[in-house]
PDB file of C-alpha atoms and ligand atoms in Angstrom:
ATOM      1  CA  UNK O   1       0.050   0.048   0.152  1.00 94.00           C
ATOM      2  CA  UNK O   2       1.370   3.631  -1.204  1.00 96.00           C
ATOM      3  CA  UNK O   3       0.113   6.325   0.909  1.00 97.00           C
ATOM      4  CA  UNK O   4       0.768  10.267  -0.183  1.00 97.00           C
ATOM      5  CA  UNK O   5      -0.108  12.100   3.179  1.00 98.00           C
ATOM      6  CA  UNK O   6      -0.412  16.067   2.627  1.00 98.00           C
ATOM      7  CA  UNK O   7       2.542  16.392   0.487  1.00 98.00           C
ATOM      8  CA  UNK O   8       3.784  19.584  -0.153  1.00 98.00           C
ATOM      9  CA  UNK O   9       6.706  21.086  -2.089  1.00 98.00           C
ATOM     10  CA  UNK O  10       8.058  24.295  -3.622  1.00 97.00           C
ATOM     11  CA  UNK O  11      10.888  25.884  -5.622  1.00 97.00           C
ATOM     12  CA  UNK O  12      12.637  29.018  -5.537  1.00 95.00           C
ATOM     13  CA  UNK O  13      13.649  29.718  -9.079  1.00 90.00           C
ATOM     14  CA  UNK O  14      14.513  33.038 -10.994  1.00 90.00           C
ATOM     15  CA  UNK O  15      10.488  32.876 -11.315  1.00 87.00           C
ATOM     16  CA  UNK O  16      10.181  33.387  -7.684  1.00 93.00           C
ATOM     17  CA  UNK O  17       8.548  31.186  -5.092  1.00 95.00           C
ATOM     18  CA  UNK O  18       7.019  28.346  -7.055  1.00 95.00           C
ATOM     19  CA  UNK O  19       4.077  25.704  -5.413  1.00 96.00           C
ATOM     20  CA  UNK O  20       4.855  22.432  -7.312  1.00 97.00           C
ATOM     21  CA  UNK O  21       2.801  20.672  -5.158  1.00 98.00           C
ATOM     22  CA  UNK O  22       0.054  21.441  -2.502  1.00 98.00           C
ATOM     23  CA  UNK O  23      -1.409  19.279   0.159  1.00 98.00           C
ATOM     24  CA  UNK O  24      -1.553  16.414  -2.235  1.00 97.00           C
ATOM     25  CA  UNK O  25      -3.192  12.779  -0.739  1.00 97.00           C
ATOM     26  CA  UNK O  26      -4.562   9.782  -1.787  1.00 95.00           C
ATOM     27  CA  UNK O  27      -3.648   6.330  -1.887  1.00 95.00           C
ATOM     28  CA  UNK O  28      -2.895   3.036  -4.037  1.00 95.00           C
ATOM     29  CA  UNK O  29      -3.126  -0.675  -3.090  1.00 93.00           C
ATOM     30  CA  UNK O  30      -0.780  -3.582  -4.226  1.00 93.00           C
ATOM     31  CA  UNK O  31      -1.554  -4.340  -7.796  1.00 92.00           C
ATOM     32  CA  UNK O  32      -3.750  -1.169  -8.548  1.00 92.00           C
ATOM     33  CA  UNK O  33      -2.966   2.027 -11.035  1.00 91.00           C
ATOM     34  CA  UNK O  34      -3.376   5.347 -10.779  1.00 93.00           C
ATOM     35  CA  UNK O  35      -2.887   8.197 -13.398  1.00 94.00           C
ATOM     36  CA  UNK O  36      -1.901  11.637 -12.540  1.00 95.00           C
ATOM     37  CA  UNK O  37      -3.225  14.045 -15.117  1.00 94.00           C
ATOM     38  CA  UNK O  38      -2.585  17.455 -15.780  1.00 93.00           C
ATOM     39  CA  UNK O  39      -1.193  20.085 -17.966  1.00 92.00           C
ATOM     40  CA  UNK O  40       2.292  20.682 -18.327  1.00 93.00           C
ATOM     41  CA  UNK O  41       3.767  22.386 -15.434  1.00 94.00           C
ATOM     42  CA  UNK O  42       0.783  21.150 -13.021  1.00 96.00           C
ATOM     43  CA  UNK O  43       3.093  19.231 -10.509  1.00 97.00           C
ATOM     44  CA  UNK O  44       3.004  15.348 -12.303  1.00 96.00           C
ATOM     45  CA  UNK O  45       6.822  14.755 -12.553  1.00 96.00           C
ATOM     46  CA  UNK O  46       7.274  16.188  -8.701  1.00 97.00           C
ATOM     47  CA  UNK O  47       4.951  14.214  -7.446  1.00 97.00           C
ATOM     48  CA  UNK O  48       6.436  10.994  -8.971  1.00 97.00           C
ATOM     49  CA  UNK O  49       9.758  12.170  -7.960  1.00 96.00           C
ATOM     50  CA  UNK O  50       8.621  12.870  -4.361  1.00 97.00           C
ATOM     51  CA  UNK O  51       7.454   8.922  -4.385  1.00 97.00           C
ATOM     52  CA  UNK O  52      10.606   7.419  -5.944  1.00 96.00           C
ATOM     53  CA  UNK O  53      12.707   9.228  -3.321  1.00 96.00           C
ATOM     54  CA  UNK O  54      14.383  11.556  -5.973  1.00 95.00           C
ATOM     55  CA  UNK O  55      13.019  14.556  -4.324  1.00 95.00           C
ATOM     56  CA  UNK O  56      12.196  15.453  -0.528  1.00 96.00           C
ATOM     57  CA  UNK O  57       8.798  17.213  -0.047  1.00 97.00           C
ATOM     58  CA  UNK O  58       8.496  20.241   2.399  1.00 97.00           C
ATOM     59  CA  UNK O  59       5.941  18.498   4.248  1.00 98.00           C
ATOM     60  CA  UNK O  60       3.568  15.564   4.301  1.00 98.00           C
ATOM     61  CA  UNK O  61       4.693  12.021   3.878  1.00 98.00           C
ATOM     62  CA  UNK O  62       5.085   9.379   1.339  1.00 98.00           C
ATOM     63  CA  UNK O  63       4.615   5.844   2.913  1.00 97.00           C
ATOM     64  CA  UNK O  64       5.312   2.834   1.656  1.00 95.00           C
ATOM     65  CA  UNK O  65       3.916  -0.491   3.605  1.00 91.00           C
ATOM     66  CA  UNK O  66       3.827   1.649   6.689  1.00 93.00           C
ATOM     67  CA  UNK O  67       7.257   3.389   6.000  1.00 95.00           C
ATOM     68  CA  UNK O  68       7.621   7.324   5.533  1.00 97.00           C
ATOM     69  CA  UNK O  69      10.382   7.185   2.602  1.00 96.00           C
ATOM     70  CA  UNK O  70      10.651  11.191   3.117  1.00 95.00           C
ATOM     71  CA  UNK O  71      12.628  10.336   6.544  1.00 95.00           C
ATOM     72  CA  UNK O  72      14.944   7.792   5.742  1.00 96.00           C
ATOM     73  CA  UNK O  73      18.568   8.553   5.317  1.00 96.00           C
ATOM     74  CA  UNK O  74      20.298   9.227   2.111  1.00 95.00           C
ATOM     75  CA  UNK O  75      21.742   5.432   1.904  1.00 96.00           C
ATOM     76  CA  UNK O  76      18.469   3.876   2.599  1.00 96.00           C
ATOM     77  CA  UNK O  77      16.550   6.346   0.004  1.00 96.00           C
ATOM     78  CA  UNK O  78      19.273   4.947  -2.597  1.00 95.00           C
ATOM     79  CA  UNK O  79      18.322   1.215  -1.521  1.00 95.00           C
ATOM     80  CA  UNK O  80      14.824   2.049  -1.678  1.00 95.00           C
ATOM     81  CA  UNK O  81      15.181   3.201  -5.316  1.00 95.00           C
ATOM     82  CA  UNK O  82      17.468   0.307  -6.331  1.00 93.00           C
ATOM     83  CA  UNK O  83      15.245  -2.266  -4.959  1.00 93.00           C
ATOM     84  CA  UNK O  84      11.666  -1.100  -4.959  1.00 94.00           C
ATOM     85  CA  UNK O  85      11.192   1.495  -7.590  1.00 96.00           C
ATOM     86  CA  UNK O  86      11.336   0.854 -11.352  1.00 95.00           C
ATOM     87  CA  UNK O  87      10.961   4.030 -13.529  1.00 95.00           C
ATOM     88  CA  UNK O  88       9.807   4.437 -16.961  1.00 93.00           C
ATOM     89  CA  UNK O  89      10.240   7.830 -18.468  1.00 88.00           C
ATOM     90  CA  UNK O  90       9.180   9.750 -21.887  1.00 86.00           C
ATOM     91  CA  UNK O  91      11.432   8.502 -24.297  1.00 80.00           C
ATOM     92  CA  UNK O  92      15.351   7.410 -24.813  1.00 70.00           C
ATOM     93  CA  UNK O  93      16.355   6.325 -21.715  1.00 87.00           C
ATOM     94  CA  UNK O  94      18.172   3.285 -22.720  1.00 93.00           C
ATOM     95  CA  UNK O  95      21.714   3.819 -22.839  1.00 94.00           C
ATOM     96  CA  UNK O  96      22.453   3.492 -26.614  1.00 94.00           C
ATOM     97  CA  UNK O  97      26.051   2.489 -26.200  1.00 96.00           C
ATOM     98  CA  UNK O  98      24.879  -0.779 -24.716  1.00 96.00           C
ATOM     99  CA  UNK O  99      22.791  -3.945 -26.646  1.00 97.00           C
ATOM    100  CA  UNK O 100      19.230  -4.449 -25.335  1.00 97.00           C
ATOM    101  CA  UNK O 101      20.548  -7.462 -23.075  1.00 97.00           C
ATOM    102  CA  UNK O 102      23.085  -5.252 -21.936  1.00 96.00           C
ATOM    103  CA  UNK O 103      20.445  -2.178 -20.945  1.00 96.00           C
ATOM    104  CA  UNK O 104      18.134  -4.977 -19.089  1.00 96.00           C
ATOM    105  CA  UNK O 105      21.411  -6.137 -17.402  1.00 96.00           C
ATOM    106  CA  UNK O 106      21.597  -3.171 -15.404  1.00 92.00           C
ATOM    107  CA  UNK O 107      19.311  -3.045 -13.203  1.00 93.00           C
ATOM    108  CA  UNK O 108      19.998  -7.042 -12.191  1.00 96.00           C
ATOM    109  CA  UNK O 109      23.566  -6.376 -11.165  1.00 95.00           C
ATOM    110  CA  UNK O 110      22.366  -3.340  -9.268  1.00 93.00           C
ATOM    111  CA  UNK O 111      20.412  -6.017  -7.453  1.00 93.00           C
ATOM    112  CA  UNK O 112      22.875  -8.902  -7.363  1.00 95.00           C
ATOM    113  CA  UNK O 113      20.891 -11.070 -10.019  1.00 96.00           C
ATOM    114  CA  UNK O 114      23.717 -12.413 -11.650  1.00 96.00           C
ATOM    115  CA  UNK O 115      24.869 -15.528 -13.968  1.00 96.00           C
ATOM    116  CA  UNK O 116      22.336 -18.013 -14.951  1.00 97.00           C
ATOM    117  CA  UNK O 117      19.367 -16.374 -13.121  1.00 96.00           C
ATOM    118  CA  UNK O 118      20.306 -13.128 -14.823  1.00 97.00           C
ATOM    119  CA  UNK O 119      20.266 -14.942 -18.102  1.00 96.00           C
ATOM    120  CA  UNK O 120      16.725 -16.509 -17.748  1.00 96.00           C
ATOM    121  CA  UNK O 121      15.385 -13.369 -16.631  1.00 96.00           C
ATOM    122  CA  UNK O 122      16.485 -11.449 -19.630  1.00 97.00           C
ATOM    123  CA  UNK O 123      14.993 -13.941 -21.815  1.00 96.00           C
ATOM    124  CA  UNK O 124      11.593 -14.214 -19.832  1.00 95.00           C
ATOM    125  CA  UNK O 125      11.498 -10.390 -19.969  1.00 95.00           C
ATOM    126  CA  UNK O 126      12.333 -10.354 -23.879  1.00 96.00           C
ATOM    127  CA  UNK O 127       9.636 -13.093 -24.339  1.00 94.00           C
ATOM    128  CA  UNK O 128       7.112 -11.053 -22.558  1.00 91.00           C
ATOM    129  CA  UNK O 129       7.617  -7.823 -24.308  1.00 90.00           C
ATOM    130  CA  UNK O 130       7.616  -9.770 -27.685  1.00 91.00           C
ATOM    131  CA  UNK O 131      11.236  -9.044 -28.133  1.00 94.00           C
ATOM    132  CA  UNK O 132      12.538 -12.641 -28.114  1.00 95.00           C
ATOM    133  CA  UNK O 133      15.700 -12.591 -30.066  1.00 94.00           C
ATOM    134  CA  UNK O 134      16.933  -8.837 -29.569  1.00 96.00           C
ATOM    135  CA  UNK O 135      19.244  -9.292 -27.155  1.00 96.00           C
ATOM    136  CA  UNK O 136      22.334  -8.152 -29.567  1.00 97.00           C
ATOM    137  CA  UNK O 137      20.377  -5.064 -30.988  1.00 97.00           C
ATOM    138  CA  UNK O 138      21.029  -1.491 -30.107  1.00 97.00           C
ATOM    139  CA  UNK O 139      18.312   0.740 -29.115  1.00 95.00           C
ATOM    140  CA  UNK O 140      18.990   2.883 -32.251  1.00 95.00           C
ATOM    141  CA  UNK O 141      17.865  -0.069 -34.161  1.00 96.00           C
ATOM    142  CA  UNK O 142      14.426  -0.175 -32.354  1.00 95.00           C
ATOM    143  CA  UNK O 143      11.460   1.232 -33.457  1.00 92.00           C
ATOM    144  CA  UNK O 144       9.718   3.969 -31.124  1.00 90.00           C
ATOM    145  CA  UNK O 145       7.070   1.139 -29.399  1.00 90.00           C
ATOM    146  CA  UNK O 146       9.858  -1.276 -29.206  1.00 93.00           C
ATOM    147  CA  UNK O 147      12.467   0.515 -27.389  1.00 93.00           C
ATOM    148  CA  UNK O 148       9.471   1.813 -24.976  1.00 91.00           C
ATOM    149  CA  UNK O 149       8.787  -1.818 -24.063  1.00 92.00           C
ATOM    150  CA  UNK O 150      12.689  -2.306 -23.693  1.00 94.00           C
ATOM    151  CA  UNK O 151      12.487   0.729 -21.233  1.00 94.00           C
ATOM    152  CA  UNK O 152       9.350  -0.750 -19.335  1.00 93.00           C
ATOM    153  CA  UNK O 153      11.078  -4.419 -19.385  1.00 94.00           C
ATOM    154  CA  UNK O 154      14.182  -2.525 -17.815  1.00 95.00           C
ATOM    155  CA  UNK O 155      11.900  -0.693 -15.352  1.00 94.00           C
ATOM    156  CA  UNK O 156      10.493  -4.031 -14.059  1.00 93.00           C
ATOM    157  CA  UNK O 157      13.408  -6.564 -14.354  1.00 94.00           C
ATOM    158  CA  UNK O 158      14.138  -6.456 -10.757  1.00 93.00           C
ATOM    159  CA  UNK O 159      10.378  -6.791  -9.748  1.00 92.00           C
ATOM    160  CA  UNK O 160       9.924  -3.373  -8.003  1.00 94.00           C
ATOM    161  CA  UNK O 161       7.021  -3.043  -5.480  1.00 93.00           C
ATOM    162  CA  UNK O 162       6.566   0.712  -7.257  1.00 96.00           C
ATOM    163  CA  UNK O 163       6.475   1.296 -10.933  1.00 96.00           C
ATOM    164  CA  UNK O 164       6.524   4.870 -12.009  1.00 96.00           C
ATOM    165  CA  UNK O 165       6.144   6.088 -15.423  1.00 95.00           C
ATOM    166  CA  UNK O 166       6.670   9.882 -16.370  1.00 95.00           C
ATOM    167  CA  UNK O 167       4.490  10.466 -19.854  1.00 94.00           C
ATOM    168  CA  UNK O 168       5.555   7.106 -21.137  1.00 92.00           C
ATOM    169  CA  UNK O 169       3.664   7.170 -24.363  1.00 90.00           C
ATOM    170  CA  UNK O 170       4.305  10.907 -25.474  1.00 88.00           C
ATOM    171  CA  UNK O 171       6.835   9.711 -28.068  1.00 87.00           C
ATOM    172  CA  UNK O 172       4.422   6.787 -29.336  1.00 88.00           C
ATOM    173  CA  UNK O 173       1.318   6.987 -31.736  1.00 89.00           C
ATOM    174  CA  UNK O 174      -1.623   6.109 -30.125  1.00 88.00           C
ATOM    175  CA  UNK O 175      -2.061   2.254 -30.729  1.00 88.00           C
ATOM    176  CA  UNK O 176       1.611   1.918 -29.778  1.00 88.00           C
ATOM    177  CA  UNK O 177       0.714   3.956 -26.288  1.00 88.00           C
ATOM    178  CA  UNK O 178      -2.414   2.098 -25.865  1.00 89.00           C
ATOM    179  CA  UNK O 179      -0.660  -1.615 -26.185  1.00 89.00           C
ATOM    180  CA  UNK O 180       2.364  -0.459 -23.909  1.00 88.00           C
ATOM    181  CA  UNK O 181      -0.468   0.915 -21.352  1.00 89.00           C
ATOM    182  CA  UNK O 182      -2.011  -2.418 -21.532  1.00 90.00           C
ATOM    183  CA  UNK O 183       0.836  -4.196 -20.658  1.00 89.00           C
ATOM    184  CA  UNK O 184       1.778  -2.215 -18.071  1.00 89.00           C
ATOM    185  CA  UNK O 185      -1.649  -2.310 -16.028  1.00 90.00           C
ATOM    186  CA  UNK O 186      -1.686  -6.048 -16.727  1.00 90.00           C
ATOM    187  CA  UNK O 187       1.594  -7.159 -15.480  1.00 87.00           C
ATOM    188  CA  UNK O 188       1.395  -5.040 -12.847  1.00 89.00           C
ATOM    189  CA  UNK O 189      -1.962  -6.450 -11.904  1.00 90.00           C
ATOM    190  CA  UNK O 190      -0.628 -10.020 -12.014  1.00 91.00           C
ATOM    191  CA  UNK O 191       2.728  -8.951  -9.841  1.00 90.00           C
ATOM    192  CA  UNK O 192       1.018  -6.913  -7.531  1.00 92.00           C
ATOM    193  CA  UNK O 193       3.116  -4.128  -8.754  1.00 94.00           C
ATOM    194  CA  UNK O 194       1.946  -0.336  -7.452  1.00 95.00           C
ATOM    195  CA  UNK O 195       1.846   1.501 -10.930  1.00 95.00           C
ATOM    196  CA  UNK O 196       1.771   5.632 -10.734  1.00 96.00           C
ATOM    197  CA  UNK O 197       1.424   7.081 -14.422  1.00 95.00           C
ATOM    198  CA  UNK O 198       1.617  10.515 -15.606  1.00 95.00           C
ATOM    199  CA  UNK O 199       0.027  11.757 -18.807  1.00 91.00           C
ATOM    200  CA  UNK O 200      -1.919  14.084 -20.230  1.00 84.00           C
ATOM    201  CA  UNK O 201      -3.596  11.740 -23.174  1.00 82.00           C
ATOM    202  CA  UNK O 202      -7.121  11.811 -22.695  1.00 80.00           C
ATOM    203  CA  UNK O 203      -7.390   8.353 -24.116  1.00 80.00           C
ATOM    204  CA  UNK O 204      -5.581   6.746 -21.472  1.00 81.00           C
ATOM    205  CA  UNK O 205      -7.152   8.113 -18.503  1.00 82.00           C
ATOM    206  CA  UNK O 206      -9.928   5.758 -19.692  1.00 81.00           C
ATOM    207  CA  UNK O 207      -8.108   2.941 -18.889  1.00 82.00           C
ATOM    208  CA  UNK O 208      -8.300   3.174 -14.887  1.00 81.00           C
ATOM    209  CA  UNK O 209     -10.836   4.182 -12.612  1.00 75.00           C
ATOM    210  CA  UNK O 210      -8.461   6.238 -10.594  1.00 89.00           C
ATOM    211  CA  UNK O 211      -7.302   9.606 -12.167  1.00 92.00           C
ATOM    212  CA  UNK O 212      -6.140  12.388  -9.931  1.00 93.00           C
ATOM    213  CA  UNK O 213      -6.157  15.216 -11.663  1.00 94.00           C
ATOM    214  CA  UNK O 214      -3.672  17.918 -10.616  1.00 96.00           C
ATOM    215  CA  UNK O 215      -3.929  21.732 -11.395  1.00 95.00           C
ATOM    216  CA  UNK O 216      -1.082  23.769 -10.464  1.00 96.00           C
ATOM    217  CA  UNK O 217      -0.260  21.733  -8.003  1.00 97.00           C
ATOM    218  CA  UNK O 218      -3.230  20.804  -6.333  1.00 97.00           C
ATOM    219  CA  UNK O 219      -5.829  18.079  -6.329  1.00 95.00           C
ATOM    220  CA  UNK O 220      -8.971  18.680  -8.483  1.00 89.00           C
ATOM    221  CA  UNK O 221     -10.872  15.686  -7.356  1.00 66.00           C
ATOM    222  CA  UNK O 222     -10.355  12.557  -5.262  1.00 52.00           C
ATOM    223  CA  UNK O 223     -10.642   8.956  -6.707  1.00 47.00           C
TER     224      UNK O 223
HETATM  225  N1  ADP G 301      13.910  22.071 -10.159  1.00 90.86           N
HETATM  226  C1  ADP G 301      12.805  22.982 -10.110  1.00 90.86           C
HETATM  227  N2  ADP G 301      13.135  24.427 -10.045  1.00 90.86           N
HETATM  228  C2  ADP G 301      12.257  25.233  -9.972  1.00 90.86           C
HETATM  229  N3  ADP G 301      11.343  25.122 -10.313  1.00 90.86           N
HETATM  230  C3  ADP G 301      10.526  23.762 -10.672  1.00 90.86           C
HETATM  231  C4  ADP G 301      11.952  22.811 -10.695  1.00 90.86           C
HETATM  232  N4  ADP G 301      11.151  21.364 -11.017  1.00 90.86           N
HETATM  233  C5  ADP G 301       9.853  21.942 -11.249  1.00 90.86           C
HETATM  234  N5  ADP G 301       9.724  23.045 -11.453  1.00 90.86           N
HETATM  235  C6  ADP G 301       8.402  23.744 -11.257  1.00 90.86           C
HETATM  236  O1  ADP G 301       7.310  23.140 -10.627  1.00 90.86           O
HETATM  237  C7  ADP G 301       6.268  23.224 -11.341  1.00 90.86           C
HETATM  238  C8  ADP G 301       5.268  21.735 -11.678  1.00 90.86           C
HETATM  239  O2  ADP G 301       6.797  21.288 -12.682  1.00 90.86           O
HETATM  240  P1  ADP G 301       6.667  19.164 -12.770  1.00 90.86           P
HETATM  241  O3  ADP G 301       6.181  18.771 -11.346  1.00 90.86           O
HETATM  242  O4  ADP G 301       7.581  19.322 -13.842  1.00 90.86           O
HETATM  243  O5  ADP G 301       5.333  19.510 -13.954  1.00 90.86           O
HETATM  244  P2  ADP G 301       4.711  18.778 -14.491  1.00 90.86           P
HETATM  245  O6  ADP G 301       5.071  17.270 -14.395  1.00 90.86           O
HETATM  246  O7  ADP G 301       3.312  18.211 -14.717  1.00 90.86           O
HETATM  247  O8  ADP G 301       4.770  19.447 -16.182  1.00 90.86           O
HETATM  248  C9  ADP G 301       6.229  24.026 -12.761  1.00 90.86           C
HETATM  249  O9  ADP G 301       5.768  25.081 -12.344  1.00 90.86           O
HETATM  250  C10 ADP G 301       7.846  23.836 -12.892  1.00 90.86           C
HETATM  251  O10 ADP G 301       8.383  25.184 -13.587  1.00 90.86           O
HETATM  252 MG1   MG G 302       6.612  16.192 -15.988  1.00 90.86          MG
END
């Protein structure tokens, strides 16, 4: 269970004081997905970063399985990110000089999954994402849809409890985007992963009951 409790976060920049998030609260159960909707600048990325322990909020809490991750030490936050969280970004977050298999190896190495277990996991991931035989391909040789599937495979390779996706379909056409989202929802459901997806694609919002609409860092309605 993931609980976001009265989360607030501001930035100070050349534009002055910016309230990126104000008093955000919601919760998501294991195996469920939630969509963060809102225009550019509404606070979606900041919220994902707070959930993924990349940013520390000013106030409020992100509680995962009873632990407030905002109060963990930097070392504990690093371990939380490495073991419990998978990230998918808009596009292009594969390392271009590494093959598909080497890109998938990365989170597995960090989580001490090596040797034949690693080999088996890579094969299993490629089969799941209909990319068997792509081990030696370089990211530049993949289509947009294929590289987002590999980015997604890499994000879940170590079986994280939380999958955070920041506009993962923004670079895809609508049929590829929809396919990727369906895959994400169904895998998370079967593995009990909590899925939080930021998007401003109206079509994708219809895929879940739980849409959190953000406007200027505030929640517009509760699920
Ligand atoms: N590191 C930062 N420094 C200053 N302002 C920031 C920073 N990150 C985000 N912001 C501001 O916070 C607000 C929310 O941004 P963001 O979370 O990126 O929104 P979204 O992902 O919905 O586009 C915006 O006004 C943005 O300019
Ligand atoms: Mg963003």
